[in-house]
Amino acid sequence: MSKPSRGFDGLVIKAWRGRDYQLTVRGSRFVTDHYLRVSFDTGTLLDDLPVHPTMWIRLWIPNGTKLQQRGFTLVDPNPRARTTDIEFALHDGCPATEWAKAARPGDTIDATVLGTKFTWPKPDPSGYLVIGDTASLPAINSLLTGLDGTPARVWLEWQHEDDQKLPVAATPHTEVTWVRRTDAGAGLVQAVAEAAFDATGQHAWVACDTKTTRRLVGVLRDHYRLDRKAITAMGYWRP
Ligand SMILES: Cc1cc2nc3c(=O)[nH]c(=O)nc-3n(C[C@H](O)[C@H](O)[C@H](O)COP(=O)(O)OP(=O)(O)OC[C@H]3O[C@@H](n4cnc5c(N)ncnc54)[C@H](O)[C@@H]3O)c2cc1C
């Protein structure tokens, strides 16, 4: 049988000098019915690359005869032990979800590292506005863990009731609001807009679906008076 192809994405990522690795599954556990945490041996991946908040890799997920790349965030990466976890927000029937649910110890999956980067904003912001959903929660948790007492206002979009039970790395300086996903993200955009204030001096970090992310950037500029440099935004999935 021929090896599954990475297709056009594979060629582009190779041209951009993405670094290739292989992960091996150690085990998995459900955090909720809709959230699965898989543990991996990372091989040499963490030998080469310094760990940073929101660090992500591209997993090559099997889909028929093809491999398709999907971004996933490293959770508790441990370079010394050469391990990491990845948390999968499950949506049935989708390739990454089905792969994660079927994963058993000893299974392997290819991964490429390209594009992950992080710098803390300078000068230090007086506070953070953080907006995401269950796909970006692992990245948000890594961000909140590094805040060191800086206040953060966090909005998280949920799709399943039990999403609201997912652990959030909140401190006494973090205010978390869960908002139900309605109208393809419009409910979240409205909730954030309704809470608007002059946030000059703060930094915003946004990662929802691509369309919602774009709309939230508009709200942050128009209603929170943040300029583009004070906003870090990335669409995490395509609706
Ligand atoms: C930098 C980065 C880091 C990421 N980290 C994580 C992570 O740690 N954990 C994680 O779960 N996801 C993470 N994501 C998002 C993940 O890559 C996407 O959700 C991806 O689409 C999942 O692939 P799939 O094969 O399950 O679904 P796809 O085949 O890509 O999509 C199939 C269908 O599912 C829908 N869909 C996809 N994702 C979601 C979702 N999250 N909620 C609802 N519907 C969805 C799509 O709209 C589409 O209709 C990250 C993305 C990026 C860019």
Coordinates of C-alpha atoms and ligand atoms in Angstrom, one line a residue:
M1 CA 0.0 0.0 0.0
S2 CA 1.4 3.5 -0.9
K3 CA 2.2 5.9 1.9
P4 CA -0.5 8.5 2.5
S5 CA 0.4 11.8 0.9
R6 CA 0.7 15.2 2.6
G7 CA -0.5 16.9 -0.6
F8 CA 0.1 20.5 -1.5
D9 CA 0.3 21.6 2.2
G10 CA 3.2 19.1 2.6
L11 CA 5.1 20.7 -0.2
V12 CA 4.5 24.3 1.1
I13 CA 5.6 23.4 4.6
K14 CA 8.7 21.6 3.3
A15 CA 9.6 24.7 1.2
W16 CA 9.2 26.8 4.4
R17 CA 11.6 24.4 6.1
G18 CA 9.2 23.0 8.7
R19 CA 10.9 20.5 11.0
D20 CA 9.6 17.0 11.0
Y21 CA 9.2 14.7 14.0
Q22 CA 7.3 11.6 15.1
L23 CA 5.2 11.4 18.3
T24 CA 4.3 8.1 20.1
V25 CA 1.1 7.8 22.1
R26 CA 1.6 6.9 25.8
G27 CA -2.1 6.9 26.8
S28 CA -5.2 9.1 27.0
R29 CA -8.0 10.1 29.3
F30 CA -11.3 12.0 28.9
V31 CA -11.3 15.3 30.7
T32 CA -15.1 15.6 29.9
D33 CA -17.2 13.7 27.4
H34 CA -16.2 16.2 24.8
Y35 CA -12.5 16.7 25.7
L36 CA -9.8 14.1 25.4
R37 CA -6.2 14.5 26.7
V38 CA -3.7 12.3 24.9
S39 CA -0.1 11.9 26.3
F40 CA 2.8 11.5 23.9
D41 CA 6.5 10.7 23.9
T42 CA 8.0 13.6 21.8
G43 CA 11.1 11.9 20.5
T44 CA 13.6 14.7 19.7
L45 CA 11.0 17.4 19.2
L46 CA 11.6 19.1 22.6
D47 CA 15.4 18.7 22.3
D48 CA 15.6 21.1 19.4
L49 CA 13.0 23.7 20.3
P50 CA 12.7 26.0 23.4
V51 CA 9.2 25.6 25.0
H52 CA 7.1 28.8 25.1
P53 CA 3.5 29.7 26.0
T54 CA 0.9 28.8 23.3
M55 CA 3.5 26.5 21.6
W56 CA 1.8 24.5 18.9
I57 CA 2.7 21.9 16.3
R58 CA 1.1 20.6 13.1
L59 CA -0.1 17.0 13.4
W60 CA -0.5 15.0 10.2
I61 CA -3.9 13.5 10.6
P62 CA -5.0 10.6 8.4
N63 CA -8.0 11.3 6.3
G64 CA -8.7 8.6 3.7
T65 CA -5.6 8.4 1.4
K66 CA -4.3 11.8 2.5
L67 CA -2.6 13.2 5.6
Q68 CA -4.0 16.6 6.6
Q69 CA -2.2 19.0 8.9
R70 CA -4.0 20.4 11.9
G71 CA -2.7 22.7 14.6
F72 CA -2.5 21.5 18.2
T73 CA -1.1 23.1 21.3
L74 CA 1.5 21.4 23.6
V75 CA 0.1 20.9 27.1
D76 CA 2.7 20.6 29.9
P77 CA 5.6 19.9 27.6
N78 CA 8.5 18.3 29.5
P79 CA 11.8 18.5 27.6
R80 CA 13.6 16.5 30.2
A81 CA 11.2 13.6 30.1
R82 CA 10.6 14.1 26.3
T83 CA 6.8 14.1 26.8
T84 CA 3.9 16.3 26.2
D85 CA 0.1 16.1 26.3
I86 CA -2.4 17.4 23.7
E87 CA -6.0 18.2 24.5
F88 CA -8.5 17.5 21.7
A89 CA -11.8 19.4 21.7
L90 CA -14.0 16.6 20.2
H91 CA -16.4 17.1 17.3
D92 CA -17.6 13.7 16.1
G93 CA -16.9 12.6 12.5
C94 CA -13.9 14.9 12.1
P95 CA -10.5 13.4 11.3
A96 CA -8.5 14.7 14.3
T97 CA -11.3 13.8 16.7
E98 CA -11.6 10.3 15.2
W99 CA -7.8 9.8 15.3
A100 CA -7.5 10.9 18.9
K101 CA -10.4 8.7 20.1
A102 CA -8.8 5.7 18.4
A103 CA -5.3 6.4 19.6
R104 CA -3.7 3.6 21.7
P105 CA -0.3 3.4 23.4
G106 CA 2.4 2.7 20.9
D107 CA 0.6 4.4 17.9
T108 CA 2.7 7.0 16.1
I109 CA 1.8 10.3 14.4
D110 CA 4.0 12.6 12.3
A111 CA 4.3 16.2 13.4
T112 CA 5.9 19.3 11.9
V113 CA 7.0 22.4 13.7
L114 CA 6.6 25.6 11.7
G115 CA 5.2 29.0 12.7
T116 CA 4.9 28.7 16.4
K117 CA 6.3 31.7 18.2
F118 CA 5.7 33.9 21.2
T119 CA 6.9 37.1 22.7
W120 CA 5.5 38.9 25.7
P121 CA 4.3 42.4 24.8
K122 CA 6.6 45.2 25.8
P123 CA 6.1 47.5 27.7
D124 CA 4.3 45.3 30.2
P125 CA 0.5 45.7 29.6
S126 CA -1.6 46.8 32.6
G127 CA -4.0 43.9 31.9
Y128 CA -5.0 41.3 29.3
L129 CA -8.2 40.7 27.4
V130 CA -8.2 37.0 26.4
I131 CA -10.9 35.5 24.2
G132 CA -11.1 32.0 23.0
D133 CA -13.0 28.7 23.0
T134 CA -12.3 25.0 23.9
A135 CA -9.8 24.6 20.9
S136 CA -7.7 27.5 22.2
L137 CA -8.1 26.8 25.9
P138 CA -4.8 24.9 26.1
A139 CA -3.0 27.9 24.7
I140 CA -5.0 30.3 27.0
N141 CA -4.0 28.2 30.0
S142 CA -0.4 28.4 29.1
L143 CA -0.7 32.2 28.7
L144 CA -2.5 32.7 32.0
T145 CA 0.1 30.6 33.8
G146 CA 2.7 33.0 32.7
L147 CA 0.9 36.2 33.7
D148 CA 2.4 36.5 37.1
G149 CA -0.4 38.6 38.8
T150 CA -1.3 40.8 35.8
P151 CA -5.1 41.1 35.7
A152 CA -6.8 39.2 32.9
R153 CA -10.4 39.4 31.7
V154 CA -11.2 36.1 29.9
W155 CA -14.2 35.1 27.7
L156 CA -14.5 31.5 26.7
E157 CA -17.1 30.2 24.2
W158 CA -18.7 26.8 25.0
Q159 CA -20.6 24.4 22.8
H160 CA -21.4 21.6 25.2
E161 CA -22.7 22.2 28.8
D162 CA -19.7 20.3 30.2
D163 CA -17.2 22.6 28.5
Q164 CA -17.7 24.9 31.4
K165 CA -16.2 22.3 33.7
L166 CA -12.8 22.4 31.9
P167 CA -9.9 23.6 34.0
V168 CA -9.0 27.2 33.5
A169 CA -5.6 28.4 34.9
A170 CA -7.3 31.4 36.6
T171 CA -5.7 33.3 39.4
P172 CA -7.4 35.7 41.9
H173 CA -6.6 38.3 39.2
T174 CA -8.5 36.5 36.4
E175 CA -12.2 37.1 35.7
V176 CA -13.6 34.3 33.5
T177 CA -16.9 34.5 31.6
W178 CA -18.2 31.5 29.7
V179 CA -20.5 32.4 26.8
R180 CA -22.6 29.8 24.9
R181 CA -21.8 29.6 21.1
T182 CA -24.8 31.0 19.3
D183 CA -25.3 32.3 15.7
A184 CA -21.9 31.0 14.6
G185 CA -20.0 33.1 17.2
A186 CA -22.2 36.2 17.1
G187 CA -23.2 35.6 20.8
L188 CA -19.6 35.9 21.9
V189 CA -18.9 38.9 19.8
Q190 CA -21.9 40.6 21.4
A191 CA -20.9 39.7 24.9
V192 CA -17.5 41.1 24.4
A193 CA -18.8 44.3 22.8
E194 CA -21.3 44.8 25.7
A195 CA -18.5 44.7 28.3
A196 CA -16.5 47.3 26.4
F197 CA -14.3 49.9 28.2
D198 CA -11.3 52.0 27.3
A199 CA -8.6 49.4 27.5
T200 CA -5.7 51.5 26.4
G201 CA -2.5 50.1 27.9
Q202 CA -3.8 46.5 27.9
H203 CA -3.1 43.7 25.5
A204 CA -5.6 41.4 23.8
W205 CA -5.1 37.7 22.8
V206 CA -7.8 36.2 20.6
A207 CA -8.2 32.7 19.1
C208 CA -11.7 31.5 18.1
D209 CA -13.0 30.3 14.7
T210 CA -11.6 32.5 11.9
K211 CA -14.7 34.6 11.3
T212 CA -15.4 35.2 15.0
T213 CA -11.7 36.1 15.5
R214 CA -11.9 38.7 12.7
R215 CA -15.1 40.3 14.2
L216 CA -13.6 40.4 17.7
V217 CA -10.5 42.2 16.4
G218 CA -12.9 44.9 15.1
V219 CA -14.7 45.1 18.5
L220 CA -11.4 45.4 20.3
R221 CA -10.2 48.3 18.0
D222 CA -13.5 50.1 17.8
H223 CA -15.0 49.6 21.3
Y224 CA -11.9 48.9 23.5
R225 CA -9.7 51.5 21.7
L226 CA -6.8 49.1 21.2
D227 CA -4.5 49.6 18.2
R228 CA -3.4 46.6 16.0
K229 CA -0.1 46.2 17.9
A230 CA -2.0 45.7 21.1
I231 CA -3.9 42.7 19.7
T232 CA -2.6 39.2 19.0
A233 CA -5.2 37.3 17.0
M234 CA -5.3 34.0 15.1
G235 CA -8.2 31.9 13.8
Y236 CA -7.9 28.4 15.2
W237 CA -10.5 26.6 13.1
R238 CA -12.7 27.2 10.0
P239 CA -16.4 27.1 10.6
Ligands
LIG1 C1 -2.2 27.3 16.5 C2 -3.4 26.3 16.7 C3 -3.5 25.6 17.8 C4 -4.6 24.7 18.0 N1 -4.6 24.0 19.2 C5 -5.7 23.2 19.4 C6 -5.7 22.3 20.6 O1 -4.8 22.3 21.4 N2 -6.8 21.6 20.7 C7 -7.9 21.6 19.8 O2 -8.9 20.8 20.0 N3 -7.8 22.3 18.7 C8 -6.7 23.1 18.5 N4 -6.7 23.8 17.3 C9 -7.8 23.8 16.4 C10 -7.8 22.5 15.5 O3 -6.6 22.5 14.7 C11 -9.0 22.6 14.6 O4 -10.2 22.5 15.3 C12 -9.1 21.5 13.5 O5 -10.0 21.9 12.5 C13 -9.5 20.2 14.0 O6 -9.4 19.3 13.0 P1 -10.6 18.2 12.7 O7 -9.9 17.2 11.8 O8 -11.1 17.7 14.0 O9 -11.7 19.0 12.0 P2 -11.7 19.6 10.5 O10 -11.7 18.5 9.5 O11 -10.7 20.6 10.4 O12 -13.1 20.3 10.4 C14 -14.3 19.5 10.2 C15 -15.5 20.2 10.7 O13 -15.4 20.4 12.1 C16 -15.6 21.8 12.5 N5 -14.7 22.1 13.5 C17 -13.3 22.1 13.5 N6 -12.8 22.4 14.7 C18 -13.9 22.7 15.5 C19 -14.0 23.2 16.8 N7 -12.9 23.4 17.6 N8 -15.2 23.3 17.3 C20 -16.3 23.1 16.6 N9 -16.3 22.7 15.3 C21 -15.1 22.5 14.8 C22 -15.2 22.5 11.2 O14 -15.9 23.7 11.1 C23 -15.7 21.6 10.1 O15 -17.0 21.8 9.8 C24 -5.6 24.7 17.1 C25 -5.5 25.4 15.9 C26 -4.4 26.2 15.7 C27 -4.3 27.0 14.4

